[in-house]
GROMACS .gro file of N, CA, C and O in nm:
model
  396
    1MET      N    1  -0.033  -1.749   3.963
    1MET     CA    2  -0.070  -1.700   3.827
    1MET      C    3   0.001  -1.606   3.745
    1MET      O    4   0.106  -1.531   3.792
    2SER      N    5   0.012  -1.685   3.625
    2SER     CA    6   0.214  -1.617   3.592
    2SER      C    7   0.107  -1.618   3.403
    2SER      O    8   0.078  -1.603   3.344
    3THR      N    9   0.225  -1.494   3.412
    3THR     CA   10   0.145  -1.409   3.262
    3THR      C   11   0.351  -1.428   3.174
    3THR      O   12   0.366  -1.378   3.257
    4THR      N   13   0.314  -1.447   3.080
    4THR     CA   14   0.419  -1.446   3.041
    4THR      C   15   0.488  -1.319   2.942
    4THR      O   16   0.332  -1.218   2.910
    5THR      N   17   0.566  -1.283   2.965
    5THR     CA   18   0.627  -1.143   2.903
    5THR      C   19   0.724  -1.119   2.808
    5THR      O   20   0.815  -1.167   2.810
    6THR      N   21   0.673  -0.995   2.701
    6THR     CA   22   0.789  -0.987   2.609
    6THR      C   23   0.789  -0.869   2.636
    6THR      O   24   0.815  -0.779   2.692
    7ASN      N   25   0.915  -0.826   2.538
    7ASN     CA   26   1.041  -0.716   2.473
    7ASN      C   27   0.962  -0.654   2.356
    7ASN      O   28   0.996  -0.571   2.292
    8GLN      N   29   0.870  -0.612   2.440
    8GLN     CA   30   0.801  -0.519   2.282
    8GLN      C   31   0.831  -0.358   2.234
    8GLN      O   32   0.844  -0.300   2.239
    9ASP      N   33   0.899  -0.353   2.372
    9ASP     CA   34   0.934  -0.131   2.417
    9ASP      C   35   1.034  -0.173   2.276
    9ASP      O   36   1.047  -0.090   2.160
   10ALA      N   37   1.152  -0.301   2.357
   10ALA     CA   38   1.291  -0.245   2.219
   10ALA      C   39   1.242  -0.318   2.032
   10ALA      O   40   1.201  -0.321   1.980
   11TYR      N   41   1.174  -0.407   2.051
   11TYR     CA   42   1.034  -0.373   1.883
   11TYR      C   43   0.973  -0.328   1.843
   11TYR      O   44   1.025  -0.253   1.733
   12GLU      N   45   0.921  -0.239   1.914
   12GLU     CA   46   0.806  -0.065   1.930
   12GLU      C   47   1.014  -0.030   1.823
   12GLU      O   48   0.937   0.077   1.748
   13MET      N   49   1.053   0.047   1.942
   13MET     CA   50   1.151   0.103   1.909
   13MET      C   51   1.295   0.107   1.747
   13MET      O   52   1.205   0.163   1.696
   14ASP      N   53   1.289  -0.073   1.701
   14ASP     CA   54   1.331  -0.080   1.584
   14ASP      C   55   1.241  -0.045   1.517
   14ASP      O   56   1.310  -0.075   1.396
   15SER      N   57   1.067  -0.128   1.548
   15SER     CA   58   0.977  -0.056   1.326
   15SER      C   59   0.950   0.061   1.359
   15SER      O   60   1.014   0.054   1.261
   16THR      N   61   1.010   0.104   1.427
   16THR     CA   62   0.909   0.302   1.414
   16THR      C   63   1.042   0.387   1.371
   16THR      O   64   1.049   0.502   1.279
   17ALA      N   65   1.168   0.316   1.429
   17ALA     CA   66   1.363   0.358   1.379
   17ALA      C   67   1.313   0.337   1.243
   17ALA      O   68   1.426   0.410   1.133
   18SER      N   69   1.321   0.254   1.124
   18SER     CA   70   1.331   0.190   1.032
   18SER      C   71   1.252   0.361   0.905
   18SER      O   72   1.317   0.362   0.819
   19GLY      N   73   1.112   0.349   0.913
   19GLY     CA   74   1.070   0.471   0.842
   19GLY      C   75   1.008   0.301   0.822
   19GLY      O   76   1.006   0.238   0.735
   20MET      N   77   0.892   0.372   0.667
   20MET     CA   78   0.803   0.322   0.577
   20MET      C   79   0.864   0.310   0.465
   20MET      O   80   0.922   0.430   0.362
   21HIS      N   81   0.891   0.166   0.403
   21HIS     CA   82   0.991   0.143   0.264
   21HIS      C   83   0.811   0.160   0.142
   21HIS      O   84   0.747   0.007   0.200
   22LEU      N   85   0.807   0.165   0.110
   22LEU     CA   86   0.704   0.108  -0.021
   22LEU      C   87   0.742   0.028  -0.140
   22LEU      O   88   0.809   0.087  -0.176
   23ASP      N   89   0.641  -0.018  -0.142
   23ASP     CA   90   0.766  -0.144  -0.250
   23ASP      C   91   0.640  -0.137  -0.436
   23ASP      O   92   0.539  -0.055  -0.431
   24ALA      N   93   0.778  -0.002  -0.452
   24ALA     CA   94   0.716   0.081  -0.578
   24ALA      C   95   0.650  -0.018  -0.690
   24ALA      O   96   0.626   0.065  -0.793
   25LEU      N   97   0.679  -0.161  -0.696
   25LEU     CA   98   0.653  -0.191  -0.820
   25LEU      C   99   0.549  -0.241  -0.812
   25LEU      O  100   0.453  -0.255  -0.870
   26ALA      N  101   0.461  -0.288  -0.642
   26ALA     CA  102   0.355  -0.286  -0.624
   26ALA      C  103   0.272  -0.215  -0.610
   26ALA      O  104   0.167  -0.272  -0.645
   27LEU      N  105   0.216  -0.120  -0.600
   27LEU     CA  106   0.249   0.043  -0.572
   27LEU      C  107   0.232   0.086  -0.689
   27LEU      O  108   0.065   0.030  -0.737
   28ALA      N  109   0.344   0.106  -0.787
   28ALA     CA  110   0.237   0.116  -0.957
   28ALA      C  111   0.185   0.032  -1.023
   28ALA      O  112   0.072   0.051  -1.088
   29GLY      N  113   0.177  -0.118  -0.984
   29GLY     CA  114   0.117  -0.198  -1.074
   29GLY      C  115  -0.047  -0.219  -1.011
   29GLY      O  116  -0.145  -0.267  -1.114
   30ALA      N  117  -0.055  -0.174  -0.866
   30ALA     CA  118  -0.210  -0.124  -0.810
   30ALA      C  119  -0.265  -0.034  -0.909
   30ALA      O  120  -0.414  -0.076  -0.932
   31ALA      N  121  -0.164   0.075  -0.913
   31ALA     CA  122  -0.270   0.234  -0.931
   31ALA      C  123  -0.235   0.194  -1.164
   31ALA      O  124  -0.390   0.287  -1.199
   32ALA      N  125  -0.139   0.095  -1.190
   32ALA     CA  126  -0.216   0.036  -1.327
   32ALA      C  127  -0.321   0.028  -1.392
   32ALA      O  128  -0.376   0.016  -1.390
   33VAL      N  129  -0.380  -0.100  -1.260
   33VAL     CA  130  -0.450  -0.153  -1.270
   33VAL      C  131  -0.603  -0.107  -1.204
   33VAL      O  132  -0.693  -0.139  -1.361
   34LEU      N  133  -0.594  -0.046  -1.170
   34LEU     CA  134  -0.733   0.063  -1.150
   34LEU      C  135  -0.701   0.145  -1.202
   34LEU      O  136  -0.858   0.135  -1.275
   35SER      N  137  -0.633   0.233  -1.275
   35SER     CA  138  -0.669   0.288  -1.397
   35SER      C  139  -0.695   0.283  -1.540
   35SER      O  140  -0.819   0.303  -1.585
   36ALA      N  141  -0.711   0.118  -1.531
   36ALA     CA  142  -0.708   0.058  -1.684
   36ALA      C  143  -0.863   0.052  -1.613
   36ALA      O  144  -0.916   0.046  -1.724
   37VAL      N  145  -0.926  -0.024  -1.515
   37VAL     CA  146  -1.089  -0.014  -1.481
   37VAL      C  147  -1.088   0.096  -1.491
   37VAL      O  148  -1.231   0.034  -1.553
   38VAL      N  149  -1.103   0.157  -1.454
   38VAL     CA  150  -1.141   0.293  -1.474
   38VAL      C  151  -1.198   0.310  -1.623
   38VAL      O  152  -1.314   0.386  -1.661
   39MET      N  153  -1.093   0.283  -1.697
   39MET     CA  154  -1.120   0.316  -1.819
   39MET      C  155  -1.153   0.209  -1.881
   39MET      O  156  -1.312   0.231  -1.948
   40LEU      N  157  -1.191   0.118  -1.834
   40LEU     CA  158  -1.279  -0.007  -1.907
   40LEU      C  159  -1.460   0.073  -1.897
   40LEU      O  160  -1.502   0.061  -2.016
   41LEU      N  161  -1.451   0.064  -1.732
   41LEU     CA  162  -1.657   0.145  -1.690
   41LEU      C  163  -1.652   0.231  -1.795
   41LEU      O  164  -1.760   0.286  -1.861
   42LEU      N  165  -1.564   0.361  -1.807
   42LEU     CA  166  -1.565   0.434  -1.863
   42LEU      C  167  -1.581   0.424  -2.002
   42LEU      O  168  -1.686   0.527  -2.121
   43GLY      N  169  -1.526   0.397  -2.085
   43GLY     CA  170  -1.542   0.366  -2.151
   43GLY      C  171  -1.680   0.274  -2.255
   43GLY      O  172  -1.789   0.272  -2.334
   44VAL      N  173  -1.731   0.157  -2.139
   44VAL     CA  174  -1.909   0.143  -2.118
   44VAL      C  175  -1.997   0.156  -2.100
   44VAL      O  176  -2.116   0.227  -2.199
   45PHE      N  177  -1.932   0.248  -1.971
   45PHE     CA  178  -2.046   0.393  -1.973
   45PHE      C  179  -2.027   0.452  -2.113
   45PHE      O  180  -2.200   0.587  -2.150
   46GLY      N  181  -1.949   0.511  -2.158
   46GLY     CA  182  -1.966   0.621  -2.282
   46GLY      C  183  -2.022   0.491  -2.393
   46GLY      O  184  -2.118   0.661  -2.487
   47ALA      N  185  -1.995   0.395  -2.407
   47ALA     CA  186  -2.120   0.378  -2.567
   47ALA      C  187  -2.223   0.368  -2.502
   47ALA      O  188  -2.344   0.356  -2.552
   48ILE      N  189  -2.290   0.334  -2.377
   48ILE     CA  190  -2.444   0.311  -2.329
   48ILE      C  191  -2.528   0.432  -2.307
   48ILE      O  192  -2.629   0.479  -2.313
   49GLY      N  193  -2.402   0.579  -2.265
   49GLY     CA  194  -2.479   0.680  -2.361
   49GLY      C  195  -2.471   0.792  -2.112
   49GLY      O  196  -2.536   0.832  -2.111
   50VAL      N  197  -2.405   0.681  -2.028
   50VAL     CA  198  -2.450   0.726  -1.888
   50VAL      C  199  -2.265   0.788  -1.872
   50VAL      O  200  -2.156   0.754  -1.930
   51TYR      N  201  -2.287   0.904  -1.818
   51TYR     CA  202  -2.167   1.031  -1.742
   51TYR      C  203  -2.061   1.046  -1.887
   51TYR      O  204  -1.943   1.061  -1.927
   52GLU      N  205  -2.163   1.109  -1.984
   52GLU     CA  206  -2.148   1.160  -2.092
   52GLU      C  207  -1.987   1.324  -2.089
   52GLU      O  208  -1.949   1.367  -2.096
   53GLY      N  209  -1.984   1.307  -1.961
   53GLY     CA  210  -1.944   1.447  -1.922
   53GLY      C  211  -1.789   1.411  -1.907
   53GLY      O  212  -1.717   1.443  -1.936
   54ALA      N  213  -1.790   1.292  -1.803
   54ALA     CA  214  -1.683   1.196  -1.761
   54ALA      C  215  -1.637   1.190  -1.925
   54ALA      O  216  -1.436   1.127  -1.902
   55VAL      N  217  -1.640   1.101  -1.938
   55VAL     CA  218  -1.619   1.027  -2.089
   55VAL      C  219  -1.590   1.113  -2.185
   55VAL      O  220  -1.479   1.173  -2.243
   56GLU      N  221  -1.637   1.296  -2.227
   56GLU     CA  222  -1.560   1.393  -2.298
   56GLU      C  223  -1.439   1.419  -2.241
   56GLU      O  224  -1.313   1.495  -2.338
   57ALA      N  225  -1.409   1.445  -2.104
   57ALA     CA  226  -1.302   1.481  -2.062
   57ALA      C  227  -1.195   1.394  -2.094
   57ALA      O  228  -1.061   1.427  -2.097
   58MET      N  229  -1.236   1.274  -2.062
   58MET     CA  230  -1.143   1.159  -2.063
   58MET      C  231  -1.048   1.206  -2.235
   58MET      O  232  -1.023   1.170  -2.327
   59GLU      N  233  -1.203   1.205  -2.286
   59GLU     CA  234  -1.163   1.225  -2.411
   59GLU      C  235  -1.044   1.358  -2.473
   59GLU      O  236  -0.937   1.317  -2.569
   60GLN      N  237  -1.075   1.450  -2.414
   60GLN     CA  238  -1.042   1.529  -2.433
   60GLN      C  239  -0.851   1.524  -2.358
   60GLN      O  240  -0.695   1.553  -2.423
   61TRP      N  241  -0.832   1.453  -2.221
   61TRP     CA  242  -0.761   1.439  -2.162
   61TRP      C  243  -0.643   1.337  -2.216
   61TRP      O  244  -0.486   1.302  -2.177
   62HIS      N  245  -0.695   1.210  -2.267
   62HIS     CA  246  -0.635   1.122  -2.304
   62HIS      C  247  -0.682   1.122  -2.421
   62HIS      O  248  -0.756   1.115  -2.554
   63LEU      N  249  -0.523   1.087  -2.557
   63LEU     CA  250  -0.479   1.070  -2.603
   63LEU      C  251  -0.504   0.985  -2.780
   63LEU      O  252  -0.610   0.992  -2.863
   64PHE      N  253  -0.566   0.874  -2.720
   64PHE     CA  254  -0.642   0.737  -2.768
   64PHE      C  255  -0.750   0.646  -2.738
   64PHE      O  256  -0.789   0.599  -2.780
   65PHE      N  257  -0.808   0.724  -2.613
   65PHE     CA  258  -0.993   0.672  -2.571
   65PHE      C  259  -1.071   0.759  -2.636
   65PHE      O  260  -1.074   0.894  -2.721
   66GLU      N  261  -1.197   0.651  -2.636
   66GLU     CA  262  -1.252   0.727  -2.793
   66GLU      C  263  -1.405   0.533  -2.674
   66GLU      O  264  -1.339   0.450  -2.656
   67PRO      N  265  -1.522   0.649  -2.644
   67PRO     CA  266  -1.603   0.527  -2.655
   67PRO      C  267  -1.648   0.462  -2.744
   67PRO      O  268  -1.723   0.363  -2.770
   68THR      N  269  -1.542   0.383  -2.799
   68THR     CA  270  -1.538   0.262  -2.920
   68THR      C  271  -1.475   0.134  -2.813
   68THR      O  272  -1.382   0.128  -2.788
   69VAL      N  273  -1.476  -0.002  -2.874
   69VAL     CA  274  -1.433  -0.101  -2.817
   69VAL      C  275  -1.299  -0.122  -2.850
   69VAL      O  276  -1.174  -0.088  -2.772
   70VAL      N  277  -1.221  -0.104  -3.047
   70VAL     CA  278  -1.065  -0.013  -2.971
   70VAL      C  279  -0.992   0.089  -2.909
   70VAL      O  280  -0.907   0.137  -2.839
   71GLY      N  281  -1.084   0.236  -2.858
   71GLY     CA  282  -1.090   0.350  -2.836
   71GLY      C  283  -1.075   0.251  -2.673
   71GLY      O  284  -1.002   0.419  -2.604
   72THR      N  285  -1.122   0.226  -2.643
   72THR     CA  286  -1.156   0.194  -2.455
   72THR      C  287  -0.982   0.113  -2.448
   72THR      O  288  -0.955   0.124  -2.284
   73VAL      N  289  -1.006   0.015  -2.498
   73VAL     CA  290  -0.870  -0.089  -2.526
   73VAL      C  291  -0.685  -0.052  -2.530
   73VAL      O  292  -0.678   0.079  -2.476
   74ALA      N  293  -0.726   0.083  -2.624
   74ALA     CA  294  -0.599   0.190  -2.642
   74ALA      C  295  -0.655   0.312  -2.465
   74ALA      O  296  -0.485   0.308  -2.421
   75GLY      N  297  -0.711   0.309  -2.458
   75GLY     CA  298  -0.694   0.399  -2.316
   75GLY      C  299  -0.708   0.322  -2.223
   75GLY      O  300  -0.632   0.422  -2.128
   76MET      N  301  -0.682   0.230  -2.214
   76MET     CA  302  -0.652   0.137  -2.152
   76MET      C  303  -0.560   0.128  -2.115
   76MET      O  304  -0.427   0.142  -1.980
   77VAL      N  305  -0.484   0.112  -2.261
   77VAL     CA  306  -0.343   0.080  -2.172
   77VAL      C  307  -0.225   0.196  -2.121
   77VAL      O  308  -0.154   0.216  -2.109
   78GLU      N  309  -0.306   0.284  -2.228
   78GLU     CA  310  -0.243   0.444  -2.214
   78GLU      C  311  -0.221   0.533  -2.087
   78GLU      O  312  -0.117   0.479  -1.973
   79ALA      N  313  -0.370   0.487  -2.026
   79ALA     CA  314  -0.427   0.485  -1.853
   79ALA      C  315  -0.351   0.391  -1.794
   79ALA      O  316  -0.228   0.467  -1.658
   80ALA      N  317  -0.298   0.258  -1.854
   80ALA     CA  318  -0.186   0.218  -1.633
   80ALA      C  319  -0.039   0.264  -1.723
   80ALA      O  320  -0.013   0.278  -1.646
   81VAL      N  321  -0.027   0.284  -1.863
   81VAL     CA  322   0.135   0.249  -1.906
   81VAL      C  323   0.135   0.472  -1.788
   81VAL      O  324   0.249   0.500  -1.728
   82ILE      N  325   0.089   0.485  -1.793
   82ILE     CA  326   0.112   0.684  -1.772
   82ILE      C  327   0.122   0.668  -1.603
   82ILE      O  328   0.174   0.698  -1.592
   83SER      N  329   0.010   0.608  -1.545
   83SER     CA  330  -0.033   0.561  -1.413
   83SER      C  331   0.086   0.504  -1.382
   83SER      O  332   0.134   0.519  -1.243
   84PHE      N  333   0.168   0.344  -1.421
   84PHE     CA  334   0.250   0.295  -1.365
   84PHE      C  335   0.396   0.361  -1.414
   84PHE      O  336   0.439   0.405  -1.271
   85VAL      N  337   0.425   0.481  -1.431
   85VAL     CA  338   0.554   0.512  -1.458
   85VAL      C  339   0.573   0.674  -1.383
   85VAL      O  340   0.648   0.633  -1.272
   86LEU      N  341   0.424   0.650  -1.328
   86LEU     CA  342   0.372   0.777  -1.269
   86LEU      C  343   0.372   0.785  -1.111
   86LEU      O  344   0.500   0.832  -0.934
   87VAL      N  345   0.317   0.697  -1.109
   87VAL     CA  346   0.365   0.635  -0.925
   87VAL      C  347   0.439   0.567  -0.873
   87VAL      O  348   0.550   0.516  -0.755
   88TYR      N  349   0.509   0.462  -1.000
   88TYR     CA  350   0.673   0.395  -0.955
   88TYR      C  351   0.788   0.498  -0.974
   88TYR      O  352   0.789   0.549  -0.838
   89ALA      N  353   0.766   0.670  -1.033
   89ALA     CA  354   0.846   0.744  -0.967
   89ALA      C  355   0.825   0.796  -0.846
   89ALA      O  356   0.889   0.790  -0.776
   90PHE      N  357   0.634   0.854  -0.799
   90PHE     CA  358   0.747   0.871  -0.706
   90PHE      C  359   0.697   0.801  -0.597
   90PHE      O  360   0.744   0.841  -0.467
   91ALA      N  361   0.670   0.610  -0.561
   91ALA     CA  362   0.701   0.549  -0.468
   91ALA      C  363   0.862   0.533  -0.534
   91ALA      O  364   0.926   0.543  -0.321
   92TRP      N  365   0.934   0.523  -0.586
   92TRP     CA  366   1.131   0.557  -0.544
   92TRP      C  367   1.125   0.710  -0.479
   92TRP      O  368   1.253   0.689  -0.443
   93LEU      N  369   1.075   0.799  -0.535
   93LEU     CA  370   1.131   0.959  -0.456
   93LEU      C  371   1.039   0.891  -0.351
   93LEU      O  372   1.213   0.995  -0.235
   94TYR      N  373   0.932   0.877  -0.254
   94TYR     CA  374   0.915   0.855  -0.173
   94TYR      C  375   1.040   0.796  -0.062
   94TYR      O  376   1.082   0.796   0.052
   95ASN      N  377   1.054   0.650  -0.085
   95ASN     CA  378   1.193   0.602  -0.091
   95ASN      C  379   1.310   0.653  -0.044
   95ASN      O  380   1.340   0.646   0.027
   96ALA      N  381   1.303   0.712  -0.154
   96ALA     CA  382   1.498   0.804  -0.178
   96ALA      C  383   1.468   0.922  -0.092
   96ALA      O  384   1.537   0.908   0.059
   97PHE      N  385   1.356   0.949   0.039
   97PHE     CA  386   1.373   1.068   0.105
   97PHE      C  387   1.355   1.009   0.242
   97PHE      O  388   1.329   1.070   0.336
   98ALA      N  389   1.263   0.880   0.259
   98ALA     CA  390   1.206   0.841   0.345
   98ALA      C  391   1.341   0.730   0.441
   98ALA      O  392   1.367   0.750   0.560
   99ARG      N  393   1.459   0.720   0.359
   99ARG     CA  394   1.601   0.662   0.445
   99ARG      C  395   1.624   0.762   0.502
   99ARG      O  396   1.677   0.845   0.541
   0.00000   0.00000   0.00000
């Protein structure tokens, strides 16, 4: 009976020594899309009268958000931009400290 051996210990040492690196652009893009989808859902829910507390909170926290078509699109853009910038800065800072 023959078994194939690999040098797995050396591979594991190399991969753990380098640390984790975040793709800042991909992470920020995913956060922007997710926040835009959440704003879209809140705009739809606000238009039909569901989750009114969350809709009122978003109206207070975001400058352009309203439960109308134009307000929802403006809130989506605002949330996407804010999320992109903050998450990109977080990932960049994480990568700077992870070196």
